[in-house]
XYZ file of C-alpha atoms in Angstrom:
760
model
C 118.513 255.724 242.734
C 114.940 256.568 244.124
C 114.324 256.279 248.051
C 113.331 252.648 248.857
C 111.406 251.477 252.275
C 108.439 249.059 253.818
C 105.103 250.435 254.209
C 104.739 252.879 256.912
C 102.148 253.485 259.749
C 99.833 256.760 259.372
C 97.563 258.006 261.367
C 94.470 258.291 259.172
C 93.116 257.006 255.691
C 93.417 260.808 254.751
C 97.108 260.302 255.233
C 97.425 257.607 253.206
C 95.169 259.114 250.395
C 97.575 262.364 250.696
C 100.585 260.156 250.266
C 99.434 258.790 246.889
C 98.169 261.909 245.513
C 101.302 263.760 246.636
C 103.519 261.280 244.571
C 101.463 262.292 241.446
C 100.870 265.775 241.909
C 103.419 267.652 244.145
C 105.167 267.687 247.424
C 102.813 268.550 250.700
C 103.392 268.745 254.025
C 103.112 265.399 255.955
C 101.754 265.051 259.727
C 104.859 265.052 261.788
C 104.029 261.695 263.832
C 103.919 259.540 260.703
C 106.111 256.358 261.449
C 108.085 253.833 259.088
C 106.789 250.274 259.800
C 109.318 247.595 260.744
C 107.762 244.515 259.516
C 110.225 241.531 260.188
C 114.085 241.342 261.812
C 115.406 239.160 258.367
C 115.408 240.659 255.564
C 113.929 243.923 256.240
C 116.508 247.149 255.189
C 115.380 250.756 254.744
C 116.769 252.807 252.434
C 116.596 256.614 251.816
C 118.360 258.802 249.577
C 116.224 261.670 249.698
C 115.698 261.946 245.739
C 112.263 261.887 245.747
C 112.676 265.660 246.893
C 114.021 266.486 243.195
C 115.668 270.445 243.191
C 112.918 272.280 244.809
C 112.020 274.205 247.779
C 109.854 271.722 249.793
C 108.023 271.758 253.091
C 108.999 269.599 255.926
C 107.809 267.214 257.131
C 106.962 265.978 253.789
C 104.656 263.289 252.310
C 107.842 261.905 250.031
C 109.787 261.233 253.604
C 107.336 259.352 255.519
C 108.788 258.908 259.567
C 111.083 262.181 259.096
C 110.631 265.039 261.274
C 112.253 267.870 263.167
C 112.404 267.604 266.775
C 109.484 268.842 268.475
C 107.652 268.409 265.445
C 108.038 271.698 264.242
C 107.549 272.502 260.324
C 110.118 274.373 257.768
C 111.212 274.644 254.221
C 113.963 272.990 252.574
C 115.646 275.500 250.621
C 116.975 273.933 247.475
C 120.639 274.948 247.375
C 124.029 273.775 246.007
C 126.188 275.126 248.764
C 126.493 278.579 247.126
C 123.926 280.001 250.017
C 125.480 281.727 253.128
C 122.463 281.452 255.524
C 120.594 279.847 258.556
C 118.252 277.494 257.636
C 117.329 273.936 256.216
C 118.435 273.180 252.731
C 117.567 270.360 250.152
C 121.462 270.033 249.168
C 122.502 268.689 245.749
C 124.590 269.619 242.832
C 122.651 272.080 240.431
C 120.673 270.054 237.939
C 121.392 266.823 239.751
C 118.368 264.705 241.547
C 120.554 263.333 243.957
C 119.558 265.142 247.232
C 120.108 265.106 251.185
C 119.046 266.782 254.124
C 121.040 269.646 255.004
C 121.388 272.389 257.913
C 123.690 275.695 258.423
C 123.216 277.540 261.557
C 124.875 280.567 262.988
C 126.271 280.831 266.508
C 125.471 278.048 268.887
C 122.374 277.100 266.930
C 121.635 273.626 265.713
C 119.425 271.521 263.645
C 117.873 268.359 263.505
C 116.594 265.632 261.564
C 114.466 262.395 263.315
C 113.377 259.628 261.906
C 110.539 257.465 263.632
C 110.409 253.615 262.775
C 107.825 251.124 264.515
C 108.382 247.509 265.412
C 105.280 245.627 263.880
C 107.178 242.118 263.902
C 105.211 241.126 267.045
C 108.454 240.335 268.388
C 111.502 242.655 270.469
C 114.377 243.861 268.217
C 117.886 243.653 269.882
C 120.089 245.681 267.500
C 119.949 248.000 264.376
C 122.620 248.510 261.702
C 122.811 252.068 260.672
C 124.851 253.715 257.997
C 124.660 257.120 256.449
C 127.233 259.697 254.695
C 127.631 262.994 256.085
C 128.472 265.297 253.335
C 129.731 268.908 253.229
C 128.217 271.439 250.741
C 129.428 274.940 252.343
C 132.534 275.858 254.076
C 132.473 279.062 256.616
C 134.705 279.128 259.520
C 136.674 276.539 261.594
C 138.209 273.392 260.127
C 135.470 270.713 261.250
C 131.871 270.388 261.659
C 130.058 267.855 264.001
C 126.985 265.643 263.772
C 125.757 264.176 266.785
C 123.569 260.824 266.387
C 121.502 259.767 269.142
C 118.877 257.111 269.807
C 115.306 256.923 271.795
C 112.826 254.478 272.372
C 110.441 256.829 274.370
C 111.099 260.341 272.286
C 112.274 261.954 275.478
C 115.767 260.351 276.649
C 118.071 260.419 274.100
C 121.458 258.298 274.013
C 124.282 259.330 271.918
C 125.693 256.903 269.623
C 129.511 258.328 269.552
C 130.517 255.758 266.838
C 128.099 257.259 264.301
C 129.073 261.166 265.170
C 130.736 262.585 262.438
C 133.450 265.000 261.884
C 133.399 266.532 258.728
C 136.809 267.776 258.340
C 138.282 269.224 255.209
C 141.005 271.749 254.184
C 139.055 273.156 251.515
C 138.913 277.085 251.239
C 135.614 278.902 251.907
C 132.186 278.675 249.998
C 130.644 276.039 247.747
C 131.687 272.572 248.182
C 130.570 269.596 246.383
C 129.123 267.266 248.840
C 129.310 264.339 246.769
C 132.703 264.222 246.837
C 133.480 266.129 250.490
C 131.853 263.142 252.772
C 132.159 261.079 255.954
C 130.952 257.367 255.483
C 129.489 256.517 259.305
C 128.303 253.118 259.938
C 127.774 250.792 263.180
C 125.387 248.516 264.906
C 123.697 249.989 267.368
C 123.454 247.651 270.486
C 122.087 249.856 273.373
C 118.550 250.478 272.438
C 116.435 247.556 272.322
C 112.951 247.965 270.865
C 109.874 246.084 272.303
C 107.120 244.412 270.043
C 104.777 247.307 268.874
C 107.488 250.145 270.057
C 108.934 253.117 268.550
C 112.165 254.264 268.015
C 113.582 257.632 267.274
C 116.950 258.054 265.612
C 118.202 261.769 265.979
C 120.536 263.729 263.643
C 121.904 266.831 265.205
C 123.755 269.254 263.023
C 126.093 271.442 264.970
C 127.126 273.536 262.178
C 128.071 277.073 260.805
C 129.241 275.046 257.907
C 126.349 273.974 255.183
C 126.154 269.938 256.179
C 123.943 266.853 255.094
C 122.749 263.708 255.773
C 121.994 261.106 253.136
C 122.466 257.715 251.929
C 120.514 256.430 254.793
C 120.472 252.745 255.508
C 118.923 250.926 258.678
C 118.815 247.062 259.271
C 117.163 245.485 262.129
C 119.151 242.487 263.550
C 119.362 240.348 266.300
C 122.845 239.853 266.835
C 124.339 237.340 269.942
C 127.577 238.015 271.711
C 129.465 235.194 272.505
C 132.455 235.215 274.973
C 135.343 233.177 275.852
C 135.648 230.938 279.048
C 139.312 231.870 280.217
C 141.769 228.840 279.569
C 139.465 226.974 277.295
C 140.506 225.737 273.602
C 138.413 229.018 271.455
C 138.311 226.033 268.722
C 135.475 224.482 270.608
C 131.976 225.762 270.712
C 131.704 224.755 274.276
C 134.558 227.059 275.208
C 131.783 230.399 274.429
C 129.147 231.628 276.607
C 126.767 234.822 275.977
C 127.828 236.196 279.264
C 131.027 237.419 280.349
C 131.370 235.683 283.795
C 127.717 233.451 283.717
C 127.487 229.995 281.462
C 124.247 230.808 279.642
C 123.679 229.606 276.105
C 126.694 228.562 273.843
C 126.690 228.826 270.175
C 125.209 226.220 267.957
C 127.840 226.875 264.891
C 130.543 228.938 264.119
C 128.650 229.800 260.533
C 125.591 231.282 261.814
C 124.655 234.880 260.983
C 124.763 237.915 262.981
C 127.407 236.202 265.797
C 129.929 238.209 267.362
C 132.415 236.404 269.175
C 134.311 238.160 271.990
C 137.856 237.313 273.383
C 137.787 239.599 276.427
C 137.893 237.499 279.386
C 139.440 239.204 282.274
C 141.240 236.131 283.522
C 142.765 235.589 279.920
C 146.061 236.769 280.371
C 146.360 234.822 283.809
C 144.950 231.330 282.645
C 145.956 232.099 278.477
C 144.539 231.779 275.385
C 144.228 228.409 273.339
C 143.703 227.477 270.047
C 144.349 224.229 268.865
C 143.693 224.377 265.426
C 141.323 226.607 263.352
C 138.462 229.070 264.442
C 136.055 229.663 261.676
C 133.818 232.395 262.218
C 132.049 232.535 258.932
C 128.602 233.600 259.039
C 127.360 236.342 257.258
C 127.961 239.329 259.405
C 129.595 237.688 262.185
C 133.129 238.452 263.278
C 135.788 237.694 265.989
C 136.539 240.565 268.430
C 139.665 240.520 270.481
C 140.071 242.717 273.980
C 137.098 245.038 275.457
C 139.174 248.120 275.129
C 140.746 248.381 278.540
C 141.935 244.958 279.281
C 145.579 243.519 278.155
C 144.830 240.223 275.872
C 147.307 238.838 274.013
C 146.940 235.561 271.458
C 149.440 234.201 269.162
C 148.785 232.410 265.862
C 151.631 229.843 265.140
C 152.082 226.447 263.281
C 148.707 225.293 261.888
C 146.554 227.903 264.166
C 144.263 230.096 261.780
C 141.362 232.568 262.383
C 138.823 232.542 259.440
C 136.240 235.570 259.205
C 137.080 238.871 260.116
C 139.004 240.037 263.172
C 138.385 243.067 264.870
C 141.333 243.966 267.815
C 140.483 246.883 269.912
C 142.767 248.845 272.344
C 145.201 247.186 274.367
C 144.786 243.814 272.838
C 147.752 242.101 270.490
C 147.904 239.297 267.940
C 151.158 237.691 267.136
C 151.363 236.345 263.650
C 153.615 233.480 263.363
C 152.134 231.783 260.282
C 151.665 232.164 256.941
C 147.580 232.429 257.257
C 146.825 236.297 258.060
C 143.216 237.022 259.067
C 140.696 239.155 257.479
C 141.138 242.430 259.370
C 138.223 244.550 260.161
C 138.373 247.307 262.555
C 141.886 247.846 264.246
C 141.507 250.158 266.911
C 144.531 252.623 267.236
C 145.506 251.449 270.456
C 145.170 247.708 268.943
C 149.034 245.747 268.249
C 149.380 243.318 265.425
C 153.065 241.675 265.394
C 154.093 239.805 262.225
C 157.075 236.677 263.366
C 159.455 235.101 261.158
C 156.432 232.779 260.218
C 154.443 235.705 258.779
C 154.278 236.051 255.127
C 156.519 238.754 253.323
C 153.581 240.289 251.404
C 150.832 241.110 253.573
C 147.518 240.617 251.798
C 144.860 242.288 254.833
C 144.533 245.243 256.270
C 143.757 248.978 255.299
C 144.321 250.744 258.651
C 146.312 249.617 261.719
C 147.009 250.857 265.398
C 150.290 249.766 266.104
C 152.042 247.354 264.054
C 155.572 245.702 264.849
C 157.612 243.498 262.430
C 160.026 241.113 263.673
C 160.415 238.988 260.825
C 163.651 238.989 259.728
C 162.906 240.053 256.385
C 161.705 242.138 253.595
C 157.910 242.785 253.804
C 155.605 244.746 251.869
C 151.606 245.447 251.910
C 149.722 244.513 249.068
C 147.632 247.866 249.426
C 147.356 251.569 250.671
C 148.106 251.244 254.436
C 147.325 253.675 257.123
C 149.320 253.815 260.742
C 146.816 255.264 263.312
C 149.336 254.434 266.391
C 153.112 253.509 266.041
C 155.252 251.563 263.319
C 157.629 249.225 264.750
C 160.366 247.991 262.528
C 162.109 245.584 265.058
C 164.415 243.326 262.640
C 162.867 244.028 259.196
C 162.723 246.078 256.047
C 158.926 247.581 254.695
C 158.943 247.729 251.112
C 156.109 250.076 249.593
C 156.139 249.456 245.795
C 153.438 251.261 244.269
C 151.465 251.488 247.502
C 151.430 254.623 249.775
C 152.259 254.085 253.473
C 149.784 256.969 255.681
C 150.737 257.869 258.974
C 148.064 259.450 260.944
C 148.484 262.834 263.037
C 150.128 261.676 265.949
C 151.259 258.374 264.726
C 155.034 257.480 264.908
C 157.886 255.542 263.526
C 160.507 253.344 266.137
C 163.635 251.754 266.079
C 164.362 252.597 262.390
C 168.230 252.200 261.583
C 170.124 251.527 258.477
C 168.934 247.369 258.578
C 165.196 248.506 259.219
C 163.702 251.402 257.452
C 161.000 251.866 254.431
C 162.300 251.157 251.319
C 160.674 253.509 248.634
C 161.025 251.462 245.499
C 158.128 252.391 243.262
C 154.837 254.589 242.966
C 154.225 254.274 246.836
C 155.182 257.227 249.368
C 155.107 257.630 252.927
C 152.956 260.138 253.910
C 152.856 261.841 257.416
C 149.949 264.057 258.645
C 151.566 267.195 260.760
C 150.254 269.981 262.675
C 152.170 273.410 263.197
C 155.052 273.005 265.722
C 155.307 269.068 265.026
C 158.421 267.091 263.618
C 158.580 263.740 261.813
C 161.365 261.319 261.280
C 160.803 258.868 258.300
C 162.975 256.288 258.253
C 163.184 256.185 253.903
C 165.516 254.740 251.665
C 166.172 252.857 248.748
C 169.346 250.797 248.050
C 171.114 252.917 251.130
C 169.227 254.291 254.388
C 168.417 257.877 253.639
C 166.098 259.008 256.614
C 163.828 262.259 256.359
C 162.927 264.718 258.841
C 160.225 267.527 258.593
C 159.491 270.094 261.135
C 156.118 272.252 260.287
C 156.968 275.941 261.850
C 154.492 277.250 264.149
C 151.920 279.569 262.682
C 151.632 276.830 259.693
C 148.514 274.942 258.291
C 148.031 271.403 259.143
C 149.024 269.264 256.171
C 149.951 266.034 255.028
C 153.351 265.761 253.652
C 154.632 262.530 251.045
C 158.280 261.560 250.761
C 159.627 259.604 247.982
C 163.026 258.930 246.863
C 164.841 257.890 243.449
C 168.281 256.709 242.793
C 170.239 259.581 241.024
C 169.905 263.433 240.493
C 169.401 264.833 236.768
C 169.544 268.249 235.469
C 166.161 268.604 234.411
C 162.608 267.187 235.842
C 159.003 267.434 234.682
C 156.665 266.891 237.061
C 158.669 265.356 239.197
C 160.135 262.824 236.996
C 163.503 263.378 235.798
C 164.795 263.652 231.965
C 167.186 260.543 231.706
C 169.477 262.308 229.397
C 170.438 264.858 231.797
C 172.129 262.420 234.535
C 174.323 264.339 237.108
C 177.579 262.472 238.242
C 179.918 264.916 240.391
C 179.859 266.872 243.386
C 176.589 265.934 244.999
C 174.704 262.530 247.041
C 173.360 260.563 244.386
C 169.900 260.369 245.464
C 166.674 262.520 244.847
C 164.188 263.392 247.367
C 160.384 264.249 246.163
C 158.895 265.941 248.760
C 155.125 267.472 248.667
C 152.247 268.571 250.200
C 148.418 267.628 249.961
C 147.313 271.093 250.132
C 149.592 273.884 248.344
C 150.436 276.862 250.442
C 150.556 277.512 253.970
C 153.606 275.295 254.907
C 156.897 276.295 256.318
C 159.270 273.713 257.089
C 162.277 272.806 258.048
C 163.935 269.730 255.788
C 166.474 267.530 257.286
C 168.648 265.108 254.865
C 170.524 262.172 255.521
C 172.636 259.806 253.372
C 175.575 257.543 253.901
C 179.189 257.421 252.262
C 177.939 255.251 249.642
C 175.729 257.784 248.498
C 178.218 260.191 247.429
C 179.700 260.992 243.913
C 183.300 262.221 242.899
C 183.978 265.935 243.672
C 181.350 265.892 246.898
C 182.547 267.717 249.970
C 180.415 266.757 253.290
C 181.972 269.858 254.857
C 180.545 272.023 252.472
C 177.414 271.379 251.384
C 173.601 271.957 251.386
C 170.330 270.861 250.357
C 169.412 272.140 246.824
C 165.609 272.402 245.577
C 164.593 271.895 242.247
C 162.521 274.644 241.256
C 161.356 276.827 237.973
C 163.655 274.592 236.104
C 167.023 274.853 237.676
C 168.634 273.594 240.846
C 168.753 276.384 243.620
C 171.665 277.623 245.688
C 171.842 278.657 249.356
C 174.526 278.608 251.858
C 176.714 275.557 252.573
C 177.754 274.198 255.667
C 179.319 271.220 257.101
C 177.267 267.820 257.250
C 176.458 266.401 261.053
C 177.423 262.909 261.313
C 174.793 260.192 263.363
C 177.418 258.542 265.314
C 175.122 255.445 265.548
C 173.724 254.968 262.345
C 176.921 256.596 260.045
C 174.710 258.687 257.993
C 175.824 262.440 257.123
C 172.885 265.120 257.530
C 172.132 268.434 256.469
C 168.944 270.801 257.165
C 167.453 273.882 255.295
C 164.584 276.011 256.997
C 162.647 278.186 255.396
C 160.638 276.115 252.960
C 157.466 276.812 251.715
C 157.123 275.375 248.020
C 157.929 271.289 246.831
C 159.400 269.433 244.432
C 162.827 267.432 244.062
C 165.446 268.174 246.715
C 169.397 267.014 247.003
C 172.581 267.424 248.573
C 175.361 268.952 246.828
C 178.407 271.218 247.177
C 177.941 274.866 246.621
C 177.387 275.539 242.724
C 175.215 273.855 240.028
C 175.067 270.273 240.474
C 177.445 268.455 238.156
C 180.217 271.349 238.171
C 183.363 270.276 239.287
C 184.289 271.968 242.773
C 187.281 270.305 244.900
C 189.009 266.604 244.155
C 187.371 263.323 244.046
C 186.694 261.324 247.221
C 187.845 257.577 247.307
C 184.720 255.170 246.719
C 184.514 251.710 247.604
C 184.431 248.740 245.289
C 185.601 245.069 246.524
C 188.572 245.353 244.407
C 189.424 249.205 246.251
C 189.096 251.145 243.414
C 190.340 254.563 244.513
C 190.623 256.775 241.420
C 188.395 256.326 238.168
C 188.787 259.382 235.665
C 187.290 259.768 231.689
C 188.708 262.753 229.784
C 187.946 263.807 225.911
C 191.455 263.851 223.930
C 190.981 264.632 220.018
C 188.199 262.236 218.691
C 188.827 259.778 221.564
C 188.037 259.179 224.900
C 190.767 258.016 227.346
C 189.505 256.095 230.733
C 191.959 255.614 233.361
C 191.832 254.058 236.803
C 193.670 252.507 239.836
C 193.163 249.952 242.489
C 194.694 249.712 245.858
C 194.333 246.063 246.420
C 192.295 243.066 244.583
C 190.965 240.095 245.205
C 190.104 237.345 242.616
C 189.468 240.455 239.807
C 189.333 238.795 236.526
C 188.926 241.757 234.180
C 187.287 245.084 234.171
C 184.747 245.675 231.243
C 184.379 249.322 230.141
C 180.644 250.009 229.668
C 179.367 253.092 227.289
C 175.664 254.746 227.285
C 174.144 257.454 225.620
C 171.283 258.384 228.392
C 173.148 257.218 231.300
C 170.649 254.130 231.358
C 171.337 251.433 229.024
C 174.777 250.339 228.715
C 177.076 248.428 226.183
C 180.162 247.103 226.502
C 182.868 248.524 224.376
C 185.882 246.578 225.600
C 187.634 244.608 228.341
C 190.917 245.214 230.277
C 192.332 242.413 232.203
C 193.030 242.321 235.813
C 195.635 241.192 238.010
C 193.604 238.623 240.160
C 194.647 239.063 243.566
C 197.206 241.754 244.403
C 197.910 244.052 247.547
C 199.476 246.526 245.677
C 198.373 249.627 243.661
C 197.703 249.281 240.113
C 197.086 251.297 237.694
C 194.576 250.555 234.439
C 193.735 252.596 230.999
C 191.461 252.092 228.054
C 190.848 254.163 224.918
C 187.433 254.393 223.175
C 188.460 255.387 219.682
C 184.989 255.379 218.384
C 183.268 257.409 220.904
C 179.678 258.874 220.707
C 179.507 262.306 219.865
C 177.951 264.538 222.381
C 177.733 263.619 226.183
C 177.910 260.007 226.793
C 178.354 257.760 230.016
C 180.906 255.485 231.313
C 181.117 252.936 234.107
C 183.116 249.712 234.815
C 182.113 246.327 235.559
C 184.282 244.710 237.447
C 184.116 240.597 237.002
C 185.485 238.315 239.172
C 187.005 234.946 238.514
C 183.651 233.317 239.652
C 181.626 235.526 237.703
C 180.747 237.519 240.326
C 180.535 241.480 239.339
C 180.246 245.044 240.755
C 179.895 248.411 238.896
C 181.972 251.697 239.413
C 180.221 255.303 239.751
C 179.099 256.545 236.210
C 181.455 259.324 234.625
C 180.290 261.318 231.933
C 182.150 263.043 228.865
C 181.618 265.220 226.022
C 183.136 264.104 222.996
C 183.990 265.660 219.843
C 183.686 263.501 217.304
C 184.951 264.022 213.601
C 182.616 261.807 211.684
C 179.243 263.779 212.764
C 175.933 262.277 212.225
C 172.773 265.065 211.904
C 169.329 264.131 212.088
C 166.354 266.189 211.163
C 162.911 265.592 211.512
C 159.626 267.098 209.387
C 156.924 268.118 210.061
C 158.301 268.645 213.495
C 155.624 269.399 215.618
C 153.569 266.516 213.818
C 149.711 266.395 213.595
C 149.878 263.679 210.998
C 150.570 259.894 210.811
C 154.404 259.740 209.745
C 157.464 261.824 210.258
C 160.033 262.029 207.352
C 163.574 261.849 208.821
C 166.915 262.351 207.101
C 170.476 261.772 208.207
C 173.819 263.169 207.042
C 177.074 261.803 208.214
C 176.972 258.475 207.665
C 179.770 256.357 205.787
C 178.717 254.803 202.447
C 176.582 251.591 203.190
C 176.273 252.267 207.048
C 172.869 251.592 208.912
C 172.162 253.063 211.893
C 169.931 252.036 214.681
C 167.265 254.496 215.769
C 165.354 254.633 219.255
C 162.167 256.142 220.230
C 161.826 257.082 223.870
C 158.861 258.970 225.980
C 159.729 261.662 228.785
C 160.275 258.887 231.189
C 163.348 257.179 229.358
C 160.803 254.278 228.370
C 161.967 252.858 225.127
C 158.529 253.127 222.441
C 160.122 252.264 218.905
C 163.568 250.651 217.794
C 164.619 249.864 214.647
C 167.697 249.842 212.060
C 167.451 251.999 209.651
C 168.786 250.974 206.039
C 171.306 253.057 203.851
C 170.475 255.835 201.753
C 170.138 258.522 204.612
C 166.167 259.082 204.363
C 162.884 257.129 205.716
C 159.835 257.432 207.124
C 159.031 257.222 210.586
C 155.092 255.565 211.787
C 153.619 258.063 214.276
C 149.852 257.300 214.049
C 149.897 255.038 217.389
C 152.023 257.391 219.233
C 149.827 259.418 222.286
C 150.240 263.390 221.796
C 153.217 264.274 223.769
C 157.274 264.942 223.428
C 159.703 262.170 222.788
C 162.990 261.681 222.125
C 164.443 260.265 218.894
C 168.100 259.159 219.028
C 170.053 257.445 216.029
C 173.431 255.489 217.120
C 175.750 254.776 214.461
C 179.733 254.040 214.449
C 180.047 257.312 214.335
C 178.450 258.283 217.725
C 174.918 259.327 218.180
C 172.465 262.087 217.613
C 169.417 263.123 220.004
C 166.483 265.245 218.556
C 162.962 265.964 220.493
C 159.948 265.279 218.467
C 156.430 266.672 219.449
C 153.225 264.778 218.475
C 150.305 266.642 219.188
């Protein structure tokens, strides 16, 4: 993209000729006091991307950059560099071979570099405000964790006023050395309201780069505007134009329309709390670049939307201001300060479509809510009477942000790809009230001396014997001696962390054989679950959850809680688990060529029957038989079922208890390794395959018997399912399969057989 700007004012015709000649021949020095001419307020936009510098060492000031200079009118050379050079000076930063350039500086000690842009108002009228946007890019990191840029403005080139909102703090966690600034940058945008420019006056915009790093500015956009601020009159209807004025306490000009451009409607009257904020119906602030601002950053202001009240347009909420939403229409959120508060009440929608960064948020909806996009909380999240569901969207908590009022009824449901993310500094700890079907909070404490980092937490139902990239192998589901949850904990920057991890669970989460008096956190690493010293779990008397901790964790992947030894091994006797019929025992054993199932109930109510279900993968179950229940009973009842045609190898069983009204509940899953005298074998060739088909050959089928083949990917998703004809051989098309590992499972009356297929 080439730089775009309007004609600029030069001191002489010679300068104009030099500019024209320089565009054709070379980049040559320009007189330091040239200026960019502002010819109009409406529609004038100055754009500068510095790409005209090309990848070359160039003199600065330069004819290709009219209006740009160093403080004091000095001159220098911009050295073309991609961040590889470690040395003080001014740079023409950009990737090697790229025409995308930027103005850069790297200093030593307290040395700072200044870039200054001069613009002259030739419109004939005063200019009140300026929109400013630019990128602060990092091209080289040396020492420290951040590198600041200060932005200031002056209308006399003598006294410069700092504009805090345009200061840039370029924090990154990369290792030292060259960095691609096109990927590591901070975008800054703001409207300057404290530097009005008189007709024929000149304004100077100044960037001071305080940096031992190599940092730069790029993609500068400046637009002069005349924005009018209107303030509310205390106690009057905000939906009426007559309720707004241009001064805080005085009565001057009223707005002509809510839809005009460049208007800011500010609710910050100091007496607003006393007299109340009134909104009869709709407040449509719909003009281009117009918005509604609630609060002044210091005064406590509270506004409620209920019934048919709506705010149409962008809404900013400043510190100490609160917006209570008790209506289905949520406004479009703009800037929400860290000290602002948004309260969602029962009338709010269950899915929040608006907002990406919040200050304080309170959910009091008596419902399950979710955000439709990734959201960051800068202040505090209060789960007053709600469950927050993530789905596939992350919820990030900034440094210092907290979550309060969590409980087994009020927590964050991690039920998809979304994760709860929390920034922690050394010595800090955070309680993340996560769960899925049940409440399973996680506490992370980052040890002193560790590097600041962002930690992500997710939860999966079940625990498995093997994982690939934190995804479980569905054929390795474990069913004994552990808590049936997998906590996935990760860090953004690998290495440098040392945490103490605390995991919590309820009695509903444990599998048979688990002993809460002798358990520990297991970490899946290098293909196995590790084992450390066990301890007794602690009971929280308020949430009725158990917890156990483990310190010294410096690497991250799946975690669970189990007894000492490998998950799935039988240690101790089974613990009771509860179904509506009070199921107190459920055993599955292989006997000869059959599988025997036995279970017992302590009491029953309206129990019609038990359906016995079987699975080869622990995920997809089919019914293999039924056992009649005893209706309503207060005595112990014993039940049994024999599977005379079990699947060969490991299979999974569960009970589906069905009431007379059709309601049903599932028991825990049990696994068994059965030996079947009629064994099916499967051969695939070529394997691995790079072609378009694979030949299969089966042995062990009864004469004339058909079989079903299911092809699944590594995540357990069915890719192909078909019935194979008799005869024992056939062809499987692989042309449409992506490269990777697949599982081919053949089902027949004699059992099932699974084999890996590698497609290259």
